[in-house]
Amino acid sequence: MDMLNGEQIVAANLTDWRKLAQGLHARYVVADFGTAARFVAAVGEAGDALGHHPRVSIGRGYVDLKLVSDDAIYRDGEGTEHVVEWVTQQDVDLARRITEIAADHEVAADPASVSDIELGLDTARSATIAPVWAALLTGSAEAQGRGSPSDEIRDATGRVPNLWFGDVDEYETPRQRFHIEVYVAPEVAVQRIAAVVAAGGTVVDESNAPALTVIADQDGNQGIVCVDVSAAKGVEQ
């Protein structure tokens, strides 16, 4: 199934969901575990009917859901097809159904609270070092390039954050190679950055905001606040 672009995701008008990194994310607020279990059971039945299921995490007062297709088709500039992890129509269809189920169960969505974390590692030799990180993070060589046309490390079970490699030239001077990317809902990006600044951090680079805002702590360690502007309604691109 073809991957959907940002405009197609926006057009779907999925009010409960936000596009973060590769997938659609939603958080539903629940009163107790029993409510969460009944809601998830209903979501499971809907997934059975559609032949597709979300990744589910239940915590105190919430149910987190992620929808992503493992077999989305991406075509590069030369027309070559790649099988990737991304949002497809089946994710949109199930997202709509889950929104209906949430209404039936009187479970409210909290889309502004969703987030996703990825790790970035700058290197000029991703193909050389990726097997080491695949083994360390997941214990499986199959994690290298899983759901991606690159060497990115992705655990099939979602136990650890994705690790992608930034392409840089070789350099001798020591510098930070790792950084953390925090994907947030578009409506909370400004508040998240403001909270970082209030805590003593600084904004290092906002030339690509709101998609990417680089921040740093007092020691100069950097992180990035990310918004998927392509799939966000009303966000300046």
PDB file of C-alpha atoms in Angstrom:
ATOM      1  CA  MET A   1       0.000   0.000   0.000  1.00  0.00           C
ATOM      2  CA  ASP A   2       1.360   3.433  -0.919  1.00  0.00           C
ATOM      3  CA  MET A   3       2.625   5.705   1.844  1.00  0.00           C
ATOM      4  CA  LEU A   4       0.560   8.855   2.365  1.00  0.00           C
ATOM      5  CA  ASN A   5       2.085  12.308   2.116  1.00  0.00           C
ATOM      6  CA  GLY A   6       1.465  15.124   4.550  1.00  0.00           C
ATOM      7  CA  GLU A   7      -1.310  16.731   2.534  1.00  0.00           C
ATOM      8  CA  GLN A   8      -3.218  13.460   2.381  1.00  0.00           C
ATOM      9  CA  ILE A   9      -2.914  13.019   6.130  1.00  0.00           C
ATOM     10  CA  VAL A  10      -4.133  16.562   6.745  1.00  0.00           C
ATOM     11  CA  ALA A  11      -7.070  15.980   4.405  1.00  0.00           C
ATOM     12  CA  ALA A  12      -8.098  12.959   6.488  1.00  0.00           C
ATOM     13  CA  ASN A  13      -8.929  15.368   9.363  1.00  0.00           C
ATOM     14  CA  LEU A  14      -7.962  12.954  12.138  1.00  0.00           C
ATOM     15  CA  THR A  15      -8.773  15.219  15.077  1.00  0.00           C
ATOM     16  CA  ASP A  16      -7.639  12.758  17.774  1.00  0.00           C
ATOM     17  CA  TRP A  17      -4.335  11.951  16.086  1.00  0.00           C
ATOM     18  CA  ARG A  18      -1.002  13.633  15.379  1.00  0.00           C
ATOM     19  CA  LYS A  19       1.656  12.602  12.873  1.00  0.00           C
ATOM     20  CA  LEU A  20       4.992  12.199  14.674  1.00  0.00           C
ATOM     21  CA  ALA A  21       8.026  10.750  12.888  1.00  0.00           C
ATOM     22  CA  GLN A  22       6.798   7.727  10.893  1.00  0.00           C
ATOM     23  CA  GLY A  23       3.377   7.129  12.446  1.00  0.00           C
ATOM     24  CA  LEU A  24       0.093   8.461  13.788  1.00  0.00           C
ATOM     25  CA  HIS A  25      -0.111   8.871  17.556  1.00  0.00           C
ATOM     26  CA  ALA A  26      -3.033   9.331  19.933  1.00  0.00           C
ATOM     27  CA  ARG A  27      -3.494   9.484  23.699  1.00  0.00           C
ATOM     28  CA  TYR A  28      -6.836   8.775  25.329  1.00  0.00           C
ATOM     29  CA  VAL A  29      -7.548   9.728  28.936  1.00  0.00           C
ATOM     30  CA  VAL A  30      -9.207   7.001  31.006  1.00  0.00           C
ATOM     31  CA  ALA A  31     -10.631   6.969  34.513  1.00  0.00           C
ATOM     32  CA  ASP A  32      -9.291   3.562  35.509  1.00  0.00           C
ATOM     33  CA  PHE A  33      -7.649   0.403  34.225  1.00  0.00           C
ATOM     34  CA  GLY A  34     -10.945  -1.342  33.616  1.00  0.00           C
ATOM     35  CA  THR A  35     -12.034   1.443  31.277  1.00  0.00           C
ATOM     36  CA  ALA A  36      -8.688   1.216  29.495  1.00  0.00           C
ATOM     37  CA  ALA A  37      -8.992  -2.552  29.102  1.00  0.00           C
ATOM     38  CA  ARG A  38     -12.515  -2.354  27.672  1.00  0.00           C
ATOM     39  CA  PHE A  39     -11.489   0.398  25.281  1.00  0.00           C
ATOM     40  CA  VAL A  40      -8.426  -1.520  24.080  1.00  0.00           C
ATOM     41  CA  ALA A  41     -10.498  -4.675  23.661  1.00  0.00           C
ATOM     42  CA  ALA A  42     -12.896  -2.789  21.394  1.00  0.00           C
ATOM     43  CA  VAL A  43      -9.964  -1.337  19.461  1.00  0.00           C
ATOM     44  CA  GLY A  44      -8.622  -4.862  19.052  1.00  0.00           C
ATOM     45  CA  GLU A  45     -11.911  -6.072  17.592  1.00  0.00           C
ATOM     46  CA  ALA A  46     -11.892  -3.186  15.125  1.00  0.00           C
ATOM     47  CA  GLY A  47      -8.323  -4.034  14.196  1.00  0.00           C
ATOM     48  CA  ASP A  48      -9.300  -7.664  13.639  1.00  0.00           C
ATOM     49  CA  ALA A  49     -12.040  -6.535  11.264  1.00  0.00           C
ATOM     50  CA  LEU A  50      -9.650  -4.372   9.263  1.00  0.00           C
ATOM     51  CA  GLY A  51      -6.682  -6.736   9.460  1.00  0.00           C
ATOM     52  CA  HIS A  52      -4.469  -4.079  11.039  1.00  0.00           C
ATOM     53  CA  HIS A  53      -3.687  -3.146  14.651  1.00  0.00           C
ATOM     54  CA  PRO A  54      -2.110  -0.268  16.581  1.00  0.00           C
ATOM     55  CA  ARG A  55       0.760  -0.476  19.018  1.00  0.00           C
ATOM     56  CA  VAL A  56      -0.729  -0.007  22.487  1.00  0.00           C
ATOM     57  CA  SER A  57       0.646   1.232  25.786  1.00  0.00           C
ATOM     58  CA  ILE A  58      -1.515   1.493  28.911  1.00  0.00           C
ATOM     59  CA  GLY A  59      -0.520   3.591  31.882  1.00  0.00           C
ATOM     60  CA  ARG A  60      -2.175   5.204  34.856  1.00  0.00           C
ATOM     61  CA  GLY A  61      -4.925   7.366  33.411  1.00  0.00           C
ATOM     62  CA  TYR A  62      -4.102   6.932  29.739  1.00  0.00           C
ATOM     63  CA  VAL A  63      -3.982   4.679  26.696  1.00  0.00           C
ATOM     64  CA  ASP A  64      -1.367   5.508  24.058  1.00  0.00           C
ATOM     65  CA  LEU A  65      -1.830   4.256  20.506  1.00  0.00           C
ATOM     66  CA  LYS A  66       0.471   4.310  17.499  1.00  0.00           C
ATOM     67  CA  LEU A  67      -0.564   3.462  13.965  1.00  0.00           C
ATOM     68  CA  VAL A  68       2.030   2.703  11.309  1.00  0.00           C
ATOM     69  CA  SER A  69       2.230   0.292   8.390  1.00  0.00           C
ATOM     70  CA  ASP A  70       5.278  -1.960   8.114  1.00  0.00           C
ATOM     71  CA  ASP A  71       4.788  -2.444   4.370  1.00  0.00           C
ATOM     72  CA  ALA A  72       4.223   1.060   3.021  1.00  0.00           C
ATOM     73  CA  ILE A  73       5.594   1.666  -0.476  1.00  0.00           C
ATOM     74  CA  TYR A  74       7.959   4.599  -1.013  1.00  0.00           C
ATOM     75  CA  ARG A  75       9.166   5.554  -4.492  1.00  0.00           C
ATOM     76  CA  ASP A  76      12.414   7.489  -4.717  1.00  0.00           C
ATOM     77  CA  GLY A  77      13.305  10.068  -7.345  1.00  0.00           C
ATOM     78  CA  GLU A  78      14.277   7.354  -9.809  1.00  0.00           C
ATOM     79  CA  GLY A  79      11.007   5.482  -9.355  1.00  0.00           C
ATOM     80  CA  THR A  80      12.549   2.630  -7.379  1.00  0.00           C
ATOM     81  CA  GLU A  81      10.149   1.165  -4.828  1.00  0.00           C
ATOM     82  CA  HIS A  82      11.164   0.673  -1.195  1.00  0.00           C
ATOM     83  CA  VAL A  83       9.182  -1.018   1.564  1.00  0.00           C
ATOM     84  CA  VAL A  84       9.168   1.338   4.553  1.00  0.00           C
ATOM     85  CA  GLU A  85       7.416   2.024   7.838  1.00  0.00           C
ATOM     86  CA  TRP A  86       4.973   4.876   7.258  1.00  0.00           C
ATOM     87  CA  VAL A  87       1.343   5.927   7.355  1.00  0.00           C
ATOM     88  CA  THR A  88      -0.942   4.338   4.740  1.00  0.00           C
ATOM     89  CA  GLN A  89      -4.664   4.399   4.104  1.00  0.00           C
ATOM     90  CA  GLN A  90      -5.206   1.433   6.418  1.00  0.00           C
ATOM     91  CA  ASP A  91      -3.816   3.514   9.297  1.00  0.00           C
ATOM     92  CA  VAL A  92      -6.158   6.376   8.460  1.00  0.00           C
ATOM     93  CA  ASP A  93      -9.144   4.027   8.253  1.00  0.00           C
ATOM     94  CA  LEU A  94      -8.361   2.446  11.622  1.00  0.00           C
ATOM     95  CA  ALA A  95      -7.660   5.842  13.209  1.00  0.00           C
ATOM     96  CA  ARG A  96     -11.144   7.000  12.201  1.00  0.00           C
ATOM     97  CA  ARG A  97     -12.682   3.841  13.623  1.00  0.00           C
ATOM     98  CA  ILE A  98     -10.788   4.214  16.907  1.00  0.00           C
ATOM     99  CA  THR A  99     -12.069   7.782  17.223  1.00  0.00           C
ATOM    100  CA  GLU A 100     -15.608   6.423  16.899  1.00  0.00           C
ATOM    101  CA  ILE A 101     -14.897   3.739  19.500  1.00  0.00           C
ATOM    102  CA  ALA A 102     -13.510   6.338  21.904  1.00  0.00           C
ATOM    103  CA  ALA A 103     -16.703   8.359  21.572  1.00  0.00           C
ATOM    104  CA  ASP A 104     -18.797   5.251  22.245  1.00  0.00           C
ATOM    105  CA  HIS A 105     -16.759   4.522  25.381  1.00  0.00           C
ATOM    106  CA  GLU A 106     -16.812   8.189  26.449  1.00  0.00           C
ATOM    107  CA  VAL A 107     -13.023   8.283  26.395  1.00  0.00           C
ATOM    108  CA  ALA A 108     -11.535  11.692  25.599  1.00  0.00           C
ATOM    109  CA  ALA A 109      -8.517  12.256  23.371  1.00  0.00           C
ATOM    110  CA  ASP A 110      -5.573  14.413  24.486  1.00  0.00           C
ATOM    111  CA  PRO A 111      -3.728  14.955  21.186  1.00  0.00           C
ATOM    112  CA  ALA A 112      -1.493  17.738  22.498  1.00  0.00           C
ATOM    113  CA  SER A 113       0.204  15.355  24.938  1.00  0.00           C
ATOM    114  CA  VAL A 114       1.593  12.875  22.404  1.00  0.00           C
ATOM    115  CA  SER A 115       5.337  12.719  21.785  1.00  0.00           C
ATOM    116  CA  ASP A 116       7.954  10.447  20.262  1.00  0.00           C
ATOM    117  CA  ILE A 117      11.724  10.262  20.727  1.00  0.00           C
ATOM    118  CA  GLU A 118      14.390   9.324  18.199  1.00  0.00           C
ATOM    119  CA  LEU A 119      18.166   9.257  18.537  1.00  0.00           C
ATOM    120  CA  GLY A 120      20.503  10.738  15.957  1.00  0.00           C
ATOM    121  CA  LEU A 121      24.170   9.884  15.473  1.00  0.00           C
ATOM    122  CA  ASP A 122      26.343  11.894  13.086  1.00  0.00           C
ATOM    123  CA  THR A 123      28.797   9.754  11.132  1.00  0.00           C
ATOM    124  CA  ALA A 124      30.543   9.480   7.799  1.00  0.00           C
ATOM    125  CA  ARG A 125      30.387   5.659   7.968  1.00  0.00           C
ATOM    126  CA  SER A 126      26.835   4.618   8.765  1.00  0.00           C
ATOM    127  CA  ALA A 127      27.086   1.316   6.860  1.00  0.00           C
ATOM    128  CA  THR A 128      30.196   0.429   8.891  1.00  0.00           C
ATOM    129  CA  ILE A 129      28.949   1.277  12.364  1.00  0.00           C
ATOM    130  CA  ALA A 130      25.238   0.451  11.984  1.00  0.00           C
ATOM    131  CA  PRO A 131      25.692  -3.308  12.654  1.00  0.00           C
ATOM    132  CA  VAL A 132      27.282  -2.489  16.008  1.00  0.00           C
ATOM    133  CA  TRP A 133      24.323  -0.354  17.056  1.00  0.00           C
ATOM    134  CA  ALA A 134      21.795  -2.855  15.731  1.00  0.00           C
ATOM    135  CA  ALA A 135      23.410  -5.534  17.900  1.00  0.00           C
ATOM    136  CA  LEU A 136      23.659  -3.275  20.959  1.00  0.00           C
ATOM    137  CA  LEU A 137      20.153  -1.818  20.826  1.00  0.00           C
ATOM    138  CA  THR A 138      18.151  -4.804  19.613  1.00  0.00           C
ATOM    139  CA  GLY A 139      20.370  -7.885  19.443  1.00  0.00           C
ATOM    140  CA  SER A 140      19.305  -8.425  15.845  1.00  0.00           C
ATOM    141  CA  ALA A 141      21.083  -7.597  12.590  1.00  0.00           C
ATOM    142  CA  GLU A 142      17.665  -7.361  10.941  1.00  0.00           C
ATOM    143  CA  ALA A 143      17.043  -4.075  12.760  1.00  0.00           C
ATOM    144  CA  GLN A 144      19.504  -2.315  10.439  1.00  0.00           C
ATOM    145  CA  GLY A 145      17.529  -0.737   7.606  1.00  0.00           C
ATOM    146  CA  ARG A 146      14.248  -2.190   8.835  1.00  0.00           C
ATOM    147  CA  GLY A 147      11.380  -0.125   7.420  1.00  0.00           C
ATOM    148  CA  SER A 148      13.803   2.410   5.960  1.00  0.00           C
ATOM    149  CA  PRO A 149      15.891   2.759   2.775  1.00  0.00           C
ATOM    150  CA  SER A 150      18.776   3.913   4.987  1.00  0.00           C
ATOM    151  CA  ASP A 151      20.918   2.206   7.659  1.00  0.00           C
ATOM    152  CA  GLU A 152      18.598   3.428  10.419  1.00  0.00           C
ATOM    153  CA  ILE A 153      18.127   1.058  13.367  1.00  0.00           C
ATOM    154  CA  ARG A 154      14.494   0.205  14.113  1.00  0.00           C
ATOM    155  CA  ASP A 155      13.396  -2.405  16.615  1.00  0.00           C
ATOM    156  CA  ALA A 156      10.396  -4.392  15.350  1.00  0.00           C
ATOM    157  CA  THR A 157       8.915  -4.512  18.857  1.00  0.00           C
ATOM    158  CA  GLY A 158       9.414  -0.825  19.647  1.00  0.00           C
ATOM    159  CA  ARG A 159      11.453  -1.524  22.779  1.00  0.00           C
ATOM    160  CA  VAL A 160      13.993   1.205  22.067  1.00  0.00           C
ATOM    161  CA  PRO A 161      13.901   4.516  20.176  1.00  0.00           C
ATOM    162  CA  ASN A 162      14.865   4.530  16.514  1.00  0.00           C
ATOM    163  CA  LEU A 163      18.488   5.434  15.827  1.00  0.00           C
ATOM    164  CA  TRP A 164      19.164   7.245  12.563  1.00  0.00           C
ATOM    165  CA  PHE A 165      22.481   8.400  11.144  1.00  0.00           C
ATOM    166  CA  GLY A 166      23.231  11.938  10.043  1.00  0.00           C
ATOM    167  CA  ASP A 167      25.585  12.086   7.058  1.00  0.00           C
ATOM    168  CA  VAL A 168      28.632  14.242   7.857  1.00  0.00           C
ATOM    169  CA  ASP A 169      32.213  14.536   6.673  1.00  0.00           C
ATOM    170  CA  GLU A 170      35.000  12.983   8.706  1.00  0.00           C
ATOM    171  CA  TYR A 171      36.343  15.288  11.385  1.00  0.00           C
ATOM    172  CA  GLU A 172      39.061  15.036  14.013  1.00  0.00           C
ATOM    173  CA  THR A 173      38.000  17.689  16.493  1.00  0.00           C
ATOM    174  CA  PRO A 174      35.877  16.131  19.262  1.00  0.00           C
ATOM    175  CA  ARG A 175      32.266  17.248  19.099  1.00  0.00           C
ATOM    176  CA  GLN A 176      28.852  16.007  20.034  1.00  0.00           C
ATOM    177  CA  ARG A 177      27.804  13.159  17.754  1.00  0.00           C
ATOM    178  CA  PHE A 178      24.627  12.036  19.485  1.00  0.00           C
ATOM    179  CA  HIS A 179      21.525  14.139  19.805  1.00  0.00           C
ATOM    180  CA  ILE A 180      17.929  13.495  20.797  1.00  0.00           C
ATOM    181  CA  GLU A 181      14.945  14.392  18.649  1.00  0.00           C
ATOM    182  CA  VAL A 182      11.674  14.941  20.492  1.00  0.00           C
ATOM    183  CA  TYR A 183       8.585  14.942  18.262  1.00  0.00           C
ATOM    184  CA  VAL A 184       5.645  16.849  19.727  1.00  0.00           C
ATOM    185  CA  ALA A 185       2.184  17.892  18.609  1.00  0.00           C
ATOM    186  CA  PRO A 186       2.288  21.187  16.659  1.00  0.00           C
ATOM    187  CA  GLU A 187       0.158  23.041  19.181  1.00  0.00           C
ATOM    188  CA  VAL A 188       2.612  22.499  22.048  1.00  0.00           C
ATOM    189  CA  ALA A 189       5.951  23.107  20.291  1.00  0.00           C
ATOM    190  CA  VAL A 190       6.193  26.746  21.355  1.00  0.00           C
ATOM    191  CA  GLN A 191       5.359  25.898  24.953  1.00  0.00           C
ATOM    192  CA  ARG A 192       7.884  23.042  24.981  1.00  0.00           C
ATOM    193  CA  ILE A 193      10.659  25.327  23.728  1.00  0.00           C
ATOM    194  CA  ALA A 194       9.662  28.011  26.232  1.00  0.00           C
ATOM    195  CA  ALA A 195       9.884  25.455  29.035  1.00  0.00           C
ATOM    196  CA  VAL A 196      13.410  24.529  27.909  1.00  0.00           C
ATOM    197  CA  VAL A 197      14.460  28.174  27.943  1.00  0.00           C
ATOM    198  CA  ALA A 198      12.836  28.738  31.341  1.00  0.00           C
ATOM    199  CA  ALA A 199      14.842  25.797  32.688  1.00  0.00           C
ATOM    200  CA  GLY A 200      18.096  27.426  31.592  1.00  0.00           C
ATOM    201  CA  GLY A 201      18.430  26.112  28.052  1.00  0.00           C
ATOM    202  CA  THR A 202      18.996  28.159  24.920  1.00  0.00           C
ATOM    203  CA  VAL A 203      17.705  28.112  21.361  1.00  0.00           C
ATOM    204  CA  VAL A 204      20.711  27.440  19.124  1.00  0.00           C
ATOM    205  CA  ASP A 205      19.077  27.349  15.700  1.00  0.00           C
ATOM    206  CA  GLU A 206      15.504  28.105  14.693  1.00  0.00           C
ATOM    207  CA  SER A 207      16.135  28.619  10.984  1.00  0.00           C
ATOM    208  CA  ASN A 208      14.057  25.530  10.213  1.00  0.00           C
ATOM    209  CA  ALA A 209      11.345  26.174  12.792  1.00  0.00           C
ATOM    210  CA  PRO A 210       8.717  25.028  13.440  1.00  0.00           C
ATOM    211  CA  ALA A 211       9.835  21.765  11.843  1.00  0.00           C
ATOM    212  CA  LEU A 212      13.182  21.694  13.679  1.00  0.00           C
ATOM    213  CA  THR A 213      14.305  23.871  16.588  1.00  0.00           C
ATOM    214  CA  VAL A 214      17.744  23.102  17.990  1.00  0.00           C
ATOM    215  CA  ILE A 215      18.144  23.724  21.708  1.00  0.00           C
ATOM    216  CA  ALA A 216      21.105  23.292  24.068  1.00  0.00           C
ATOM    217  CA  ASP A 217      21.614  22.805  27.761  1.00  0.00           C
ATOM    218  CA  GLN A 218      24.105  24.752  29.888  1.00  0.00           C
ATOM    219  CA  ASP A 219      26.913  22.378  28.887  1.00  0.00           C
ATOM    220  CA  GLY A 220      26.194  22.831  25.186  1.00  0.00           C
ATOM    221  CA  ASN A 221      24.566  19.426  24.650  1.00  0.00           C
ATOM    222  CA  GLN A 222      21.989  19.746  21.920  1.00  0.00           C
ATOM    223  CA  GLY A 223      18.528  18.335  21.287  1.00  0.00           C
ATOM    224  CA  ILE A 224      15.877  19.077  18.684  1.00  0.00           C
ATOM    225  CA  VAL A 225      12.185  19.843  19.092  1.00  0.00           C
ATOM    226  CA  CYS A 226      10.490  18.421  15.988  1.00  0.00           C
ATOM    227  CA  VAL A 227       7.106  19.020  14.393  1.00  0.00           C
ATOM    228  CA  ASP A 228       5.931  17.164  11.299  1.00  0.00           C
ATOM    229  CA  VAL A 229       4.726  20.292   9.525  1.00  0.00           C
ATOM    230  CA  SER A 230       3.850  18.383   6.351  1.00  0.00           C
ATOM    231  CA  ALA A 231       1.001  16.640   8.141  1.00  0.00           C
ATOM    232  CA  ALA A 232      -0.065  19.460  10.464  1.00  0.00           C
ATOM    233  CA  LYS A 233      -3.068  21.608   9.667  1.00  0.00           C
ATOM    234  CA  GLY A 234      -2.482  25.336   9.977  1.00  0.00           C
ATOM    235  CA  VAL A 235       1.250  25.111  10.672  1.00  0.00           C
ATOM    236  CA  GLU A 236       3.532  27.417   8.698  1.00  0.00           C
ATOM    237  CA  GLN A 237       5.976  25.423   6.568  1.00  0.00           C
TER     238      GLN A 237
END
